């Protein structure tokens, strides 16, 4: 590889301050940074430490000043409500400024936290940008999480105000959010001062006196608030993500590095130009939604599509092609699972024939491993580059990608191509030694991480260091395993911890185990992720009953499924479990989840030498066979 990519990559590693200092010029600063990287507090690093800016100004006001006031900023396309709305940059700025005034009026000031628990509607974007405008720190919680999960986030973020809507719409179901919000606040130790509720026509929420306020009324009465200059290192948002335990991690995003990195990525990775239409078919509750529905397209002066629908069933598997064609989308970013869902219902791609996709140039996929079958299907059907790229909530933007705007490298199905400029990716063995090409290990990133990545966890520097930096000193531990090939292409093979990916959603099996273990009949349990053709992985529970307990399996499983839905949420997709006599363990008592996963996926496995009783593996295989899996009968 010799060319634009290699030159940019080499420069970013050799001279990161020059590389990012140049990239930083594309962003508008109240006070231009004089230093690019502060590494005086290692292992903590900060980018553009003395720069002052405002993300909302960069995303809205600046474009208006540059003549984009009448350009569409958001296309809200909602097949579930049969609405398509075009919102210009001016209209969005005016709403955001007034909503920022609402927050001010409620006493929200710079540094205060605000939780946003909202569906995919323009007001969710307004809420995020309004926080950014006045320096409040937002934390968006995905609507598919149950009250308990929301409560855990309330207790960690301690929001002054919470923003929500009366309901979300999932396909044909109307999901009332207000009872979930009520329950979460009841469960949480911390209580927000106020909740502002947007009433949607599909459901009306009964407002709680002295706590709830009506969004529309407040907005109508509010005075607009201006952008506040913030330090580049001030937090823009917190986004909770699943770790290996039941306690999610509060990933912090700063203002300056984030704006610079996302701005850079829109051109160089996604090949976009200002004024063009970009669509990330995700949810504002996930990092993809933060970065590529809201911040990056707006920072770059693009039009972003906010899609309240599914890839299938709203109304059919042609939904994505309809949106691309109707709105002249240039690049779509979604998860492989969405493409698999379309392929399953329309394997021949008949629906595509109805639409003109002549303006469509790239399909970007991330969130889980892109299996070669899905890659080939999409690539043959769409006849545009299908670009796999790898990233995480923690990094906020791609770690490995191809470069539509810098240099398209040849695609190798199964690989998200090469490390993005700024990321010095290394494959490590158990002792933290770098491994050569062809050898699989844990993926680390040499410090410092580039701008836009998380500087720490919310009010928890110790956990940041312990979870991510201590495992391999000098590197950020990604939690993923993989290898490089001889051409420098990275292959990401999956998590090495207990995090699983269900339909592109990151979930913790540890959190599910905590819920299952609370059941009065359960002595111990293990939840693993098993392969699934549609969703990539699905959770599966193994349960050992307490001595003397006799239970019908179906009844118990139904109760466990209900508990996980109630405590974590429907999004966990926990539907299957088996009662077993014992769990396979090492002699020191560690449950052999990796071996169980291999058995469930029908992969060959070696019987660990440390296993307590190898016969248990046969029992696990038998339990899985009974549930329709095809495990190998022996290692
Ligand atoms: N609010 C409330 N409930 C939600 C929700 C939300 N925002 N999102 C999902 N749920 C619920 C669903 O209704 C479903 O509930 P059910 O068990 O009662 O049917 C459950 O959570 C599982 O949802 P999901 O995983 O979305 O499954 P699905 O069968 O409805 O749809 C796909 C399958 C593949 C179409 C869908 O998962 C999808 O579009 N995935 C793409 C994910 C994505 O974009 N990820 C972002 C990374 S880029
Ligand atoms: P999240 O933080 O929810 O974005 O999930 C991040 C995790 O998703 C990563 O650690 C990977 O395990 C997985 N992931 C994301 N993108 C890819 C990809 N392109 N290939 C393989 N795994 C991916």
XYZ file of C-alpha atoms and ligand atoms in Angstrom:
706
model
C 0.000 0.000 0.000
C 1.561 3.242 -0.990
C -0.526 6.281 -1.512
C -2.722 8.811 0.143
C -3.799 6.508 2.922
C -0.321 5.368 3.861
C 1.018 8.911 3.808
C -1.785 10.155 6.060
C -1.439 7.196 8.391
C 2.334 7.534 8.715
C 2.063 11.246 9.378
C -0.621 10.717 12.047
C 1.642 8.310 13.926
C 4.956 10.078 13.378
C 3.684 13.531 14.091
C 0.223 13.393 15.663
C 0.370 17.011 16.774
C 0.927 18.248 13.251
C -1.664 15.881 11.800
C -4.430 16.760 14.268
C -3.372 20.388 14.508
C -4.051 20.681 10.775
C -7.350 18.796 11.101
C -8.273 21.153 13.964
C -8.220 24.129 11.589
C -11.462 22.896 10.015
C -13.365 23.576 13.230
C -14.417 27.026 14.470
C -12.841 28.071 17.771
C -13.637 31.014 20.021
C -10.122 30.652 21.278
C -7.826 28.770 18.951
C -5.781 26.051 20.653
C -2.090 26.749 21.095
C -1.329 23.153 22.094
C -2.579 20.071 20.303
C -1.825 17.283 22.773
C -1.305 17.441 26.508
C 0.461 14.292 27.681
C 1.621 15.643 31.028
C -0.853 13.504 33.021
C -0.160 10.081 31.515
C -1.945 7.748 31.110
C -4.538 10.531 30.682
C -4.223 12.585 27.526
C -6.133 15.628 26.356
C -6.441 17.064 22.897
C -6.522 20.806 22.155
C -6.359 21.515 25.917
C -6.520 25.307 25.755
C -8.908 25.598 22.799
C -12.415 26.988 23.317
C -15.343 26.166 21.084
C -18.975 25.166 21.089
C -20.097 21.995 19.318
C -23.621 23.296 18.698
C -22.230 26.485 17.148
C -20.104 24.377 14.814
C -23.039 22.110 13.966
C -25.652 24.820 13.334
C -24.899 28.541 13.659
C -21.643 28.409 11.719
C -23.337 26.833 8.696
C -26.097 29.423 8.819
C -23.465 32.169 8.780
C -21.898 30.424 5.779
C -25.146 30.515 3.784
C -26.663 27.117 4.634
C -29.660 28.500 6.582
C -32.184 27.138 4.083
C -30.449 23.833 3.456
C -32.185 20.859 5.003
C -30.350 19.799 8.152
C -32.615 16.885 9.110
C -34.903 14.745 7.020
C -37.185 13.064 9.524
C -38.536 10.001 7.749
C -40.957 8.063 9.884
C -42.804 5.256 8.111
C -44.320 4.256 11.457
C -46.200 7.568 11.694
C -46.359 8.188 7.922
C -44.533 11.482 8.297
C -41.668 12.927 6.274
C -40.453 16.318 7.520
C -37.653 18.504 6.231
C -36.034 20.756 8.831
C -33.658 23.457 7.652
C -30.529 24.507 9.464
C -32.258 27.757 10.466
C -35.346 25.991 11.796
C -33.220 23.513 13.700
C -31.031 26.247 15.172
C -34.092 28.233 16.252
C -35.658 25.219 17.964
C -32.382 24.261 19.588
C -31.763 27.810 20.827
C -35.255 27.986 22.314
C -34.974 24.580 23.893
C -31.612 25.606 25.317
C -33.583 28.528 26.820
C -36.043 26.009 28.304
C -33.177 24.128 29.946
C -31.684 27.367 31.252
C -35.064 28.294 32.694
C -35.053 24.987 34.578
C -31.737 25.886 36.140
C -29.550 23.722 33.888
C -26.086 25.261 33.622
C -22.704 24.373 32.176
C -21.505 21.023 33.529
C -24.974 19.869 34.708
C -26.173 16.531 33.383
C -29.391 15.856 31.473
C -30.735 12.391 30.624
C -32.561 12.013 27.328
C -34.809 8.950 27.032
C -36.494 9.470 23.703
C -37.457 7.737 20.494
C -36.136 8.581 17.030
C -37.801 11.960 16.606
C -36.311 15.372 15.767
C -36.868 16.552 19.340
C -34.244 14.034 20.519
C -31.695 15.778 18.294
C -32.939 19.181 19.468
C -32.440 18.042 23.064
C -28.877 16.866 22.456
C -27.837 20.021 20.631
C -29.571 22.265 23.191
C -27.466 20.679 25.926
C -24.334 21.160 23.840
C -25.293 24.793 23.279
C -25.233 25.678 26.969
C -22.496 23.283 28.040
C -24.802 20.796 29.761
C -23.705 17.174 29.481
C -26.302 14.918 27.902
C -26.678 11.223 28.396
C -29.017 9.566 25.928
C -30.445 6.246 27.078
C -31.671 3.855 24.387
C -35.463 3.465 24.475
C -35.258 -0.327 24.402
C -33.734 -0.442 27.903
C -36.006 -1.265 30.811
C -36.540 0.978 33.890
C -33.880 -0.775 35.947
C -31.208 0.014 33.333
C -32.424 3.598 33.128
C -32.321 3.830 36.936
C -28.704 2.655 37.037
C -27.819 5.425 34.583
C -29.803 8.018 36.567
C -27.846 7.111 39.690
C -24.526 7.405 37.934
C -25.171 10.534 35.839
C -27.335 12.298 38.470
C -29.303 14.376 35.968
C -30.781 17.692 36.988
C -33.449 17.318 34.322
C -34.753 14.383 32.278
C -36.214 14.688 28.795
C -38.614 12.118 27.414
C -41.624 11.570 25.179
C -44.987 9.959 25.762
C -44.118 7.012 23.528
C -41.915 5.344 20.997
C -43.166 3.360 18.039
C -41.581 0.009 17.295
C -42.912 -1.279 14.005
C -46.626 -1.554 14.729
C -46.294 -1.357 18.550
C -46.719 1.853 20.506
C -44.418 1.685 23.527
C -45.389 4.086 26.275
C -42.242 5.634 27.697
C -43.793 7.559 30.560
C -44.555 4.559 32.810
C -40.974 3.370 32.201
C -39.645 6.770 33.188
C -41.808 6.819 36.316
C -40.642 3.389 37.355
C -36.978 4.246 36.721
C -37.200 7.391 38.835
C -38.901 5.378 41.559
C -36.079 2.803 41.481
C -33.273 5.351 41.376
C -31.734 6.878 44.488
C -31.141 10.171 42.689
C -34.232 12.159 41.679
C -34.149 14.702 38.840
C -35.597 18.136 39.613
C -37.815 18.105 36.551
C -38.891 15.966 33.589
C -39.910 17.564 30.321
C -42.270 15.375 28.337
C -43.059 15.621 24.657
C -46.606 14.436 24.033
C -46.864 12.460 20.814
C -50.299 11.955 19.236
C -50.034 8.146 19.532
C -50.170 8.233 23.366
C -50.735 10.879 26.016
C -48.693 10.734 29.181
C -50.372 11.829 32.421
C -47.943 14.454 33.737
C -46.813 14.088 37.351
C -47.564 17.326 39.258
C -44.505 19.255 40.481
C -42.214 17.037 38.439
C -43.307 16.882 34.811
C -43.600 19.766 32.398
C -44.996 19.857 28.897
C -42.347 20.222 26.203
C -44.479 22.161 23.708
C -45.757 24.667 26.262
C -42.287 25.388 27.595
C -40.841 25.731 24.112
C -43.520 28.218 23.072
C -42.712 30.446 26.044
C -38.907 30.176 26.000
C -36.350 32.816 25.103
C -33.545 31.557 22.841
C -30.178 30.934 24.482
C -26.868 31.563 22.784
C -23.893 29.224 22.470
C -21.522 29.176 25.413
C -17.756 28.964 24.819
C -16.471 25.711 26.321
C -13.082 24.189 26.786
C -12.222 21.576 24.199
C -11.787 19.192 27.118
C -15.203 19.918 28.653
C -17.543 16.914 28.402
C -20.135 16.971 25.643
C -21.886 13.788 26.606
C -21.848 10.554 28.576
C -22.922 7.382 26.839
C -23.306 4.236 28.897
C -22.169 1.004 27.365
C -22.185 -2.595 28.468
C -19.144 -3.918 30.220
C -18.633 -7.354 31.652
C -20.705 -6.710 34.778
C -24.189 -5.411 35.410
C -22.856 -1.889 35.869
C -22.568 -0.076 32.546
C -19.603 2.151 31.866
C -20.137 5.894 31.401
C -18.060 6.710 28.341
C -17.233 10.442 28.287
C -16.852 12.424 25.081
C -15.139 15.801 25.042
C -16.068 18.735 22.788
C -12.902 19.637 20.894
C -11.306 16.324 19.920
C -14.748 14.982 19.049
C -15.594 17.838 16.678
C -12.202 17.625 14.972
C -12.201 13.836 14.553
C -15.789 13.604 13.304
C -15.273 16.463 10.876
C -12.172 14.719 9.515
C -13.979 11.392 9.222
C -16.888 12.693 7.139
C -14.647 13.588 4.244
C -11.840 11.072 4.521
C -13.672 7.923 5.599
C -17.207 8.526 4.360
C -16.351 10.484 1.218
C -18.985 13.142 1.914
C -19.105 16.785 0.864
C -21.107 19.509 2.642
C -24.651 19.721 1.304
C -24.890 15.996 0.521
C -27.290 13.575 2.202
C -25.936 11.085 4.740
C -27.932 8.422 6.499
C -26.979 6.409 9.544
C -29.811 3.917 10.097
C -29.187 3.430 13.789
C -30.727 4.946 16.908
C -29.733 8.084 18.789
C -29.351 5.863 21.855
C -26.235 4.194 20.416
C -22.853 5.645 19.629
C -23.463 5.361 15.894
C -26.505 7.550 16.391
C -24.576 10.132 18.413
C -21.694 10.354 16.000
C -23.306 9.770 12.618
C -26.979 10.657 12.892
C -26.367 13.830 14.864
C -22.915 15.280 15.293
C -20.736 14.380 12.308
C -23.197 15.123 9.472
C -24.191 18.433 11.049
C -20.617 19.438 11.897
C -19.803 18.828 8.256
C -22.802 20.742 6.831
C -24.527 17.663 5.413
C -28.186 16.718 5.527
C -28.809 13.855 7.928
C -31.671 11.375 7.722
C -33.430 10.536 10.981
C -35.315 7.317 10.248
C -37.964 6.075 12.625
C -38.527 2.631 11.204
C -37.004 -0.781 10.673
C -35.229 -2.345 7.713
C -38.161 -4.728 7.242
C -41.848 -4.509 8.055
C -42.126 -0.715 7.799
C -43.717 -1.594 5.479
C -41.498 -4.038 3.561
C -37.881 -5.030 2.882
C -37.624 -2.231 0.303
C -37.796 0.422 3.060
C -34.076 1.254 2.988
C -34.009 1.487 -0.807
C -37.074 3.753 -0.717
C -35.405 6.144 1.727
C -32.150 6.219 -0.247
C -33.998 6.925 -3.456
C -36.516 9.453 -2.080
C -33.884 11.542 -0.306
C -30.920 11.093 -2.677
C -28.785 9.515 0.037
C -25.117 9.290 -0.916
C -23.881 7.071 1.924
C -25.794 4.713 4.208
C -24.321 3.444 7.448
C -26.035 0.549 9.188
C -25.359 -2.771 10.920
C -24.888 -6.067 9.037
C -27.901 -7.466 10.888
C -30.154 -4.949 9.131
C -28.866 -6.165 5.757
C -29.370 -9.795 6.835
C -32.956 -8.944 7.811
C -33.585 -7.509 4.332
C -31.856 -10.455 2.643
C -33.972 -12.919 4.574
C -37.235 -11.361 3.358
C -36.109 -10.410 -0.121
C -33.236 -12.716 -1.048
C -33.408 -11.777 -4.702
C -33.501 -8.061 -4.044
C -36.764 -7.644 -5.967
C -37.797 -4.596 -3.963
C -34.699 -2.761 -5.067
C -35.919 -2.757 -8.673
C -38.643 -0.219 -7.810
C -36.173 2.484 -6.827
C -33.635 4.763 -8.438
C -30.405 4.481 -6.476
C -28.279 6.434 -8.920
C -27.140 8.912 -6.241
C -26.145 6.182 -3.827
C -22.372 5.642 -3.630
C -21.398 3.770 -0.462
C -22.750 1.316 2.060
C -20.891 1.405 5.395
C -21.405 -1.357 7.925
C -20.337 -1.675 11.567
C -21.501 -2.779 14.979
C -20.625 -6.460 14.592
C -18.495 -8.624 12.345
C -19.516 -8.405 8.689
C -19.786 -11.996 7.546
C -18.577 -12.555 3.977
C -22.010 -13.892 2.831
C -23.727 -10.660 3.781
C -20.891 -8.671 2.236
C -21.204 -10.489 -1.104
C -24.982 -10.313 -1.152
C -25.045 -6.546 -0.537
C -22.171 -5.880 -2.864
C -23.676 -7.848 -5.778
C -27.089 -6.334 -5.287
C -26.182 -2.706 -4.736
C -23.122 -2.482 -6.965
C -21.476 0.087 -4.717
C -18.526 -0.393 -2.364
C -19.662 -2.158 0.812
C -17.312 -0.901 3.488
C -16.901 -2.730 6.758
C -15.453 -0.610 9.536
C -14.726 -1.414 13.139
C -15.319 0.775 16.143
C -16.675 0.996 19.647
C -18.639 3.300 21.909
C -15.367 4.095 23.639
C -13.662 5.362 20.495
C -16.686 7.225 19.092
C -15.478 6.781 15.526
C -13.779 4.156 13.406
C -10.580 2.403 14.496
C -10.240 0.485 11.230
C -11.901 1.412 7.967
C -11.585 2.002 4.266
C -11.316 5.553 3.017
C -13.890 6.685 0.489
C -12.561 10.246 0.511
C -8.860 9.603 0.988
C -8.060 6.439 -0.933
C -10.204 3.369 -1.451
C -8.052 0.375 -0.659
C -8.946 -2.981 -2.223
C -11.679 -4.630 -0.161
C -11.014 -7.998 1.466
C -14.278 -9.535 2.674
C -14.036 -10.368 6.371
C -11.661 -7.481 7.142
C -12.568 -3.912 8.111
C -9.406 -2.977 6.146
C -6.666 -0.985 7.885
C -6.164 1.142 11.008
C -7.541 4.646 10.666
C -4.977 7.474 10.867
C -4.395 8.197 14.547
C -4.849 4.612 15.725
C -1.692 2.585 16.262
C -3.258 -0.847 16.418
C -1.263 -3.804 17.768
C -2.020 -7.486 18.263
C -0.882 -8.566 21.716
C -0.260 -11.881 23.391
C -1.239 -12.559 27.006
C 1.914 -10.858 28.275
C 1.391 -7.729 26.195
C 4.022 -8.570 23.571
C 3.220 -7.482 20.017
C 2.504 -10.384 17.677
C 3.497 -10.597 14.000
C 1.042 -10.780 11.059
C -0.958 -13.981 10.914
C -0.957 -14.490 14.678
C -4.231 -13.954 16.511
C -4.291 -12.143 19.841
C -5.975 -9.366 21.738
C -6.305 -6.079 19.878
C -4.666 -3.154 21.640
C -4.162 0.441 20.579
C -0.962 2.156 21.545
C -1.552 5.304 23.635
C -2.428 8.050 23.117
C -5.730 7.358 21.463
C -6.560 9.951 18.783
C -8.964 12.884 19.266
C -12.655 11.987 19.592
C -12.005 8.903 21.705
C -12.967 8.791 25.378
C -10.648 10.619 27.776
C -12.083 8.755 30.792
C -15.238 7.243 32.320
C -17.727 9.561 33.958
C -16.326 10.559 37.326
C -14.389 7.332 37.465
C -10.770 7.703 36.382
C -9.858 4.629 38.432
C -12.248 2.348 36.542
C -11.046 3.791 33.235
C -7.484 2.851 34.074
C -8.408 -0.505 35.582
C -10.686 -1.624 32.733
C -8.842 -0.307 29.722
C -5.242 0.607 30.493
C -4.061 -1.746 33.231
C -4.493 -4.995 31.238
C -1.684 -4.013 28.798
C 0.393 -1.047 29.997
C 0.983 1.487 27.222
C -2.059 0.274 25.256
C -5.799 0.716 25.265
C -7.386 -2.737 25.622
C -10.207 -2.967 23.070
C -11.830 -6.153 24.377
C -11.748 -7.550 20.832
C -9.506 -10.271 19.461
C -8.070 -10.463 15.962
C -5.024 -10.435 13.729
C -3.283 -8.613 10.887
C -2.580 -10.288 7.568
C 0.639 -9.815 5.616
C -0.841 -6.795 3.783
C -1.583 -4.952 7.005
C -5.334 -5.684 6.881
C -6.936 -6.137 10.272
C -9.357 -8.986 11.038
C -11.623 -8.534 14.067
C -12.790 -11.919 15.290
C -15.019 -11.037 18.263
C -14.924 -10.099 21.910
C -12.530 -11.746 24.294
C -14.715 -10.756 27.265
C -18.344 -11.376 28.219
C -19.783 -8.697 25.990
C -22.031 -9.947 23.177
C -23.484 -8.328 20.110
C -27.173 -8.907 19.485
C -28.534 -7.300 16.312
C -25.715 -4.762 16.423
C -26.540 -3.964 20.055
C -23.821 -4.429 22.631
C -24.987 -6.301 25.709
C -23.387 -7.806 28.767
C -23.935 -11.484 29.531
C -22.682 -10.661 33.036
C -25.643 -8.309 33.499
C -28.022 -11.050 32.343
C -26.407 -13.542 34.724
C -27.000 -11.128 37.588
C -30.719 -11.063 36.763
C -31.004 -14.844 36.302
C -29.119 -15.494 39.537
C -31.671 -13.426 41.466
C -34.406 -16.000 40.733
C -35.206 -17.834 43.987
C -34.917 -21.287 42.372
C -31.543 -20.657 40.725
C -28.334 -21.783 42.443
C -25.988 -20.652 39.699
C -26.046 -19.817 36.035
C -24.048 -18.883 32.974
C -25.244 -16.823 30.021
C -23.323 -17.083 26.769
C -23.760 -15.610 23.303
C -24.550 -18.203 20.636
C -24.383 -17.619 16.899
C -27.571 -16.563 15.160
C -28.114 -16.201 11.421
C -30.059 -12.976 11.721
C -28.892 -11.183 14.834
C -25.273 -12.335 14.853
C -25.521 -13.589 18.410
C -28.306 -14.400 20.842
C -27.994 -14.949 24.580
C -28.519 -18.458 25.952
C -28.726 -19.288 29.654
C -27.632 -22.420 31.514
C -29.240 -22.720 34.902
C -28.511 -24.978 37.865
C -31.394 -25.308 40.335
C -30.986 -25.013 44.082
C -30.797 -28.360 45.867
C -34.231 -29.859 46.416
C -35.998 -27.563 43.923
C -38.169 -29.358 41.349
C -39.256 -27.135 38.480
C -40.724 -27.616 35.024
C -38.144 -26.161 32.698
C -40.564 -24.292 30.439
C -42.172 -22.475 33.360
C -38.848 -21.469 34.842
C -37.479 -20.272 31.491
C -40.606 -18.165 30.934
C -40.031 -16.506 34.320
C -36.371 -15.825 33.525
C -37.272 -14.376 30.121
C -39.765 -12.063 31.817
C -37.217 -10.957 34.430
C -34.653 -10.050 31.799
C -37.245 -8.152 29.768
C -38.313 -6.287 32.927
C -34.836 -5.534 34.197
C -32.688 -5.116 31.103
C -35.241 -4.726 28.332
C -36.696 -6.423 25.266
C -33.566 -5.461 23.389
C -31.625 -8.189 25.233
C -33.530 -10.795 23.161
C -33.085 -13.342 25.960
C -35.482 -16.116 24.986
C -33.687 -19.410 25.567
C -32.297 -21.265 28.554
C -31.777 -24.838 29.720
C -31.702 -26.403 33.158
C -28.523 -28.432 33.667
C -27.247 -30.365 36.662
C -23.874 -28.626 36.810
C -21.833 -26.028 34.953
C -18.433 -26.865 33.494
C -15.758 -25.262 35.631
C -12.042 -25.239 36.121
C -10.722 -26.799 39.305
C -10.437 -23.273 40.720
C -14.147 -22.721 40.086
C -14.091 -20.515 36.957
C -17.011 -21.238 34.640
C -15.786 -22.328 31.184
C -17.973 -19.996 29.170
C -15.646 -20.000 26.138
C -15.837 -23.784 25.845
C -19.625 -23.706 26.214
C -19.828 -21.098 23.470
C -17.787 -23.262 21.121
C -19.989 -26.274 21.858
C -23.140 -24.258 21.154
C -21.734 -22.919 17.884
C -20.785 -26.413 16.717
C -17.091 -25.518 16.665
C -14.354 -27.946 17.585
C -12.961 -27.365 21.051
C -10.271 -28.817 23.194
C -11.202 -30.060 26.639
C -9.376 -27.657 28.978
C -6.741 -29.410 31.060
C -7.933 -27.491 34.111
C -11.510 -28.779 33.849
C -12.996 -30.160 37.003
C -15.134 -32.871 35.372
C -15.014 -33.318 31.552
C -18.260 -35.337 31.527
C -20.223 -32.119 32.122
C -19.412 -30.967 28.597
C -21.444 -33.881 27.227
C -24.388 -32.782 29.377
C -24.122 -29.250 28.034
C -24.089 -30.576 24.449
C -27.144 -32.736 25.169
C -29.052 -29.781 26.640
C -28.252 -27.707 23.563
C -29.256 -30.507 21.195
C -32.615 -30.640 22.914
C -33.072 -26.930 22.100
C -32.375 -27.448 18.408
C -28.669 -26.604 18.316
C -26.156 -28.804 16.541
C -23.194 -29.056 18.852
C -20.290 -31.371 18.140
C -20.599 -34.398 20.373
C -16.994 -34.152 21.428
C -14.101 -31.719 21.203
N -37.705 1.028 22.224
C -38.403 0.015 22.757
N -38.244 -1.273 22.408
C -37.322 -1.549 21.471
C -36.545 -0.548 20.872
C -36.769 0.796 21.280
N -36.075 1.798 20.773
N -35.711 -1.122 19.981
C -35.963 -2.445 20.011
N -36.932 -2.694 20.913
C -37.528 -4.005 21.203
C -38.200 -4.568 19.966
O -39.523 -4.118 19.831
C -38.145 -6.066 20.228
O -39.144 -6.382 21.170
P -39.969 -7.762 21.124
O -39.058 -8.803 21.670
O -41.139 -7.473 22.023
O -40.359 -7.989 19.705
C -36.830 -6.240 20.951
O -36.512 -4.937 21.512
C -35.694 -6.671 20.063
O -35.519 -5.679 19.066
P -34.611 -5.851 17.789
O -33.324 -6.480 18.169
O -34.538 -4.550 17.088
O -35.342 -6.966 16.964
P -36.431 -6.920 15.843
O -36.783 -8.346 15.616
O -37.518 -5.948 16.165
O -35.646 -6.369 14.544
C -33.684 -6.114 13.159
C -34.543 -7.072 13.998
C -32.480 -6.869 12.629
C -34.532 -5.613 12.007
C -33.240 -4.932 14.036
O -32.569 -5.425 15.157
C -32.364 -3.903 13.383
O -32.755 -3.094 12.595
N -31.106 -3.875 13.774
C -30.141 -2.899 13.352
C -29.507 -2.413 14.610
C -28.705 -1.176 14.472
O -28.929 -0.337 13.646
N -27.744 -1.052 15.380
C -26.937 0.093 15.550
C -25.500 -0.152 15.254
S -25.081 0.478 13.658
P -20.460 -0.740 20.476
O -19.641 -0.173 21.567
O -21.881 -0.975 20.856
O -20.327 0.048 19.208
O -19.891 -2.195 20.180
C -18.540 -2.333 19.888
C -18.221 -3.760 19.602
O -18.911 -4.196 18.432
C -16.754 -3.966 19.272
O -15.964 -4.106 20.416
C -16.797 -5.224 18.432
O -16.860 -6.371 19.220
C -18.096 -5.075 17.669
N -17.867 -4.490 16.341
C -18.184 -3.257 15.938
N -17.885 -3.086 14.637
C -17.351 -4.251 14.208
C -16.819 -4.709 12.951
N -16.824 -3.936 11.872
N -16.314 -5.957 12.906
C -16.316 -6.760 13.995
N -16.822 -6.386 15.193
C -17.332 -5.147 15.306
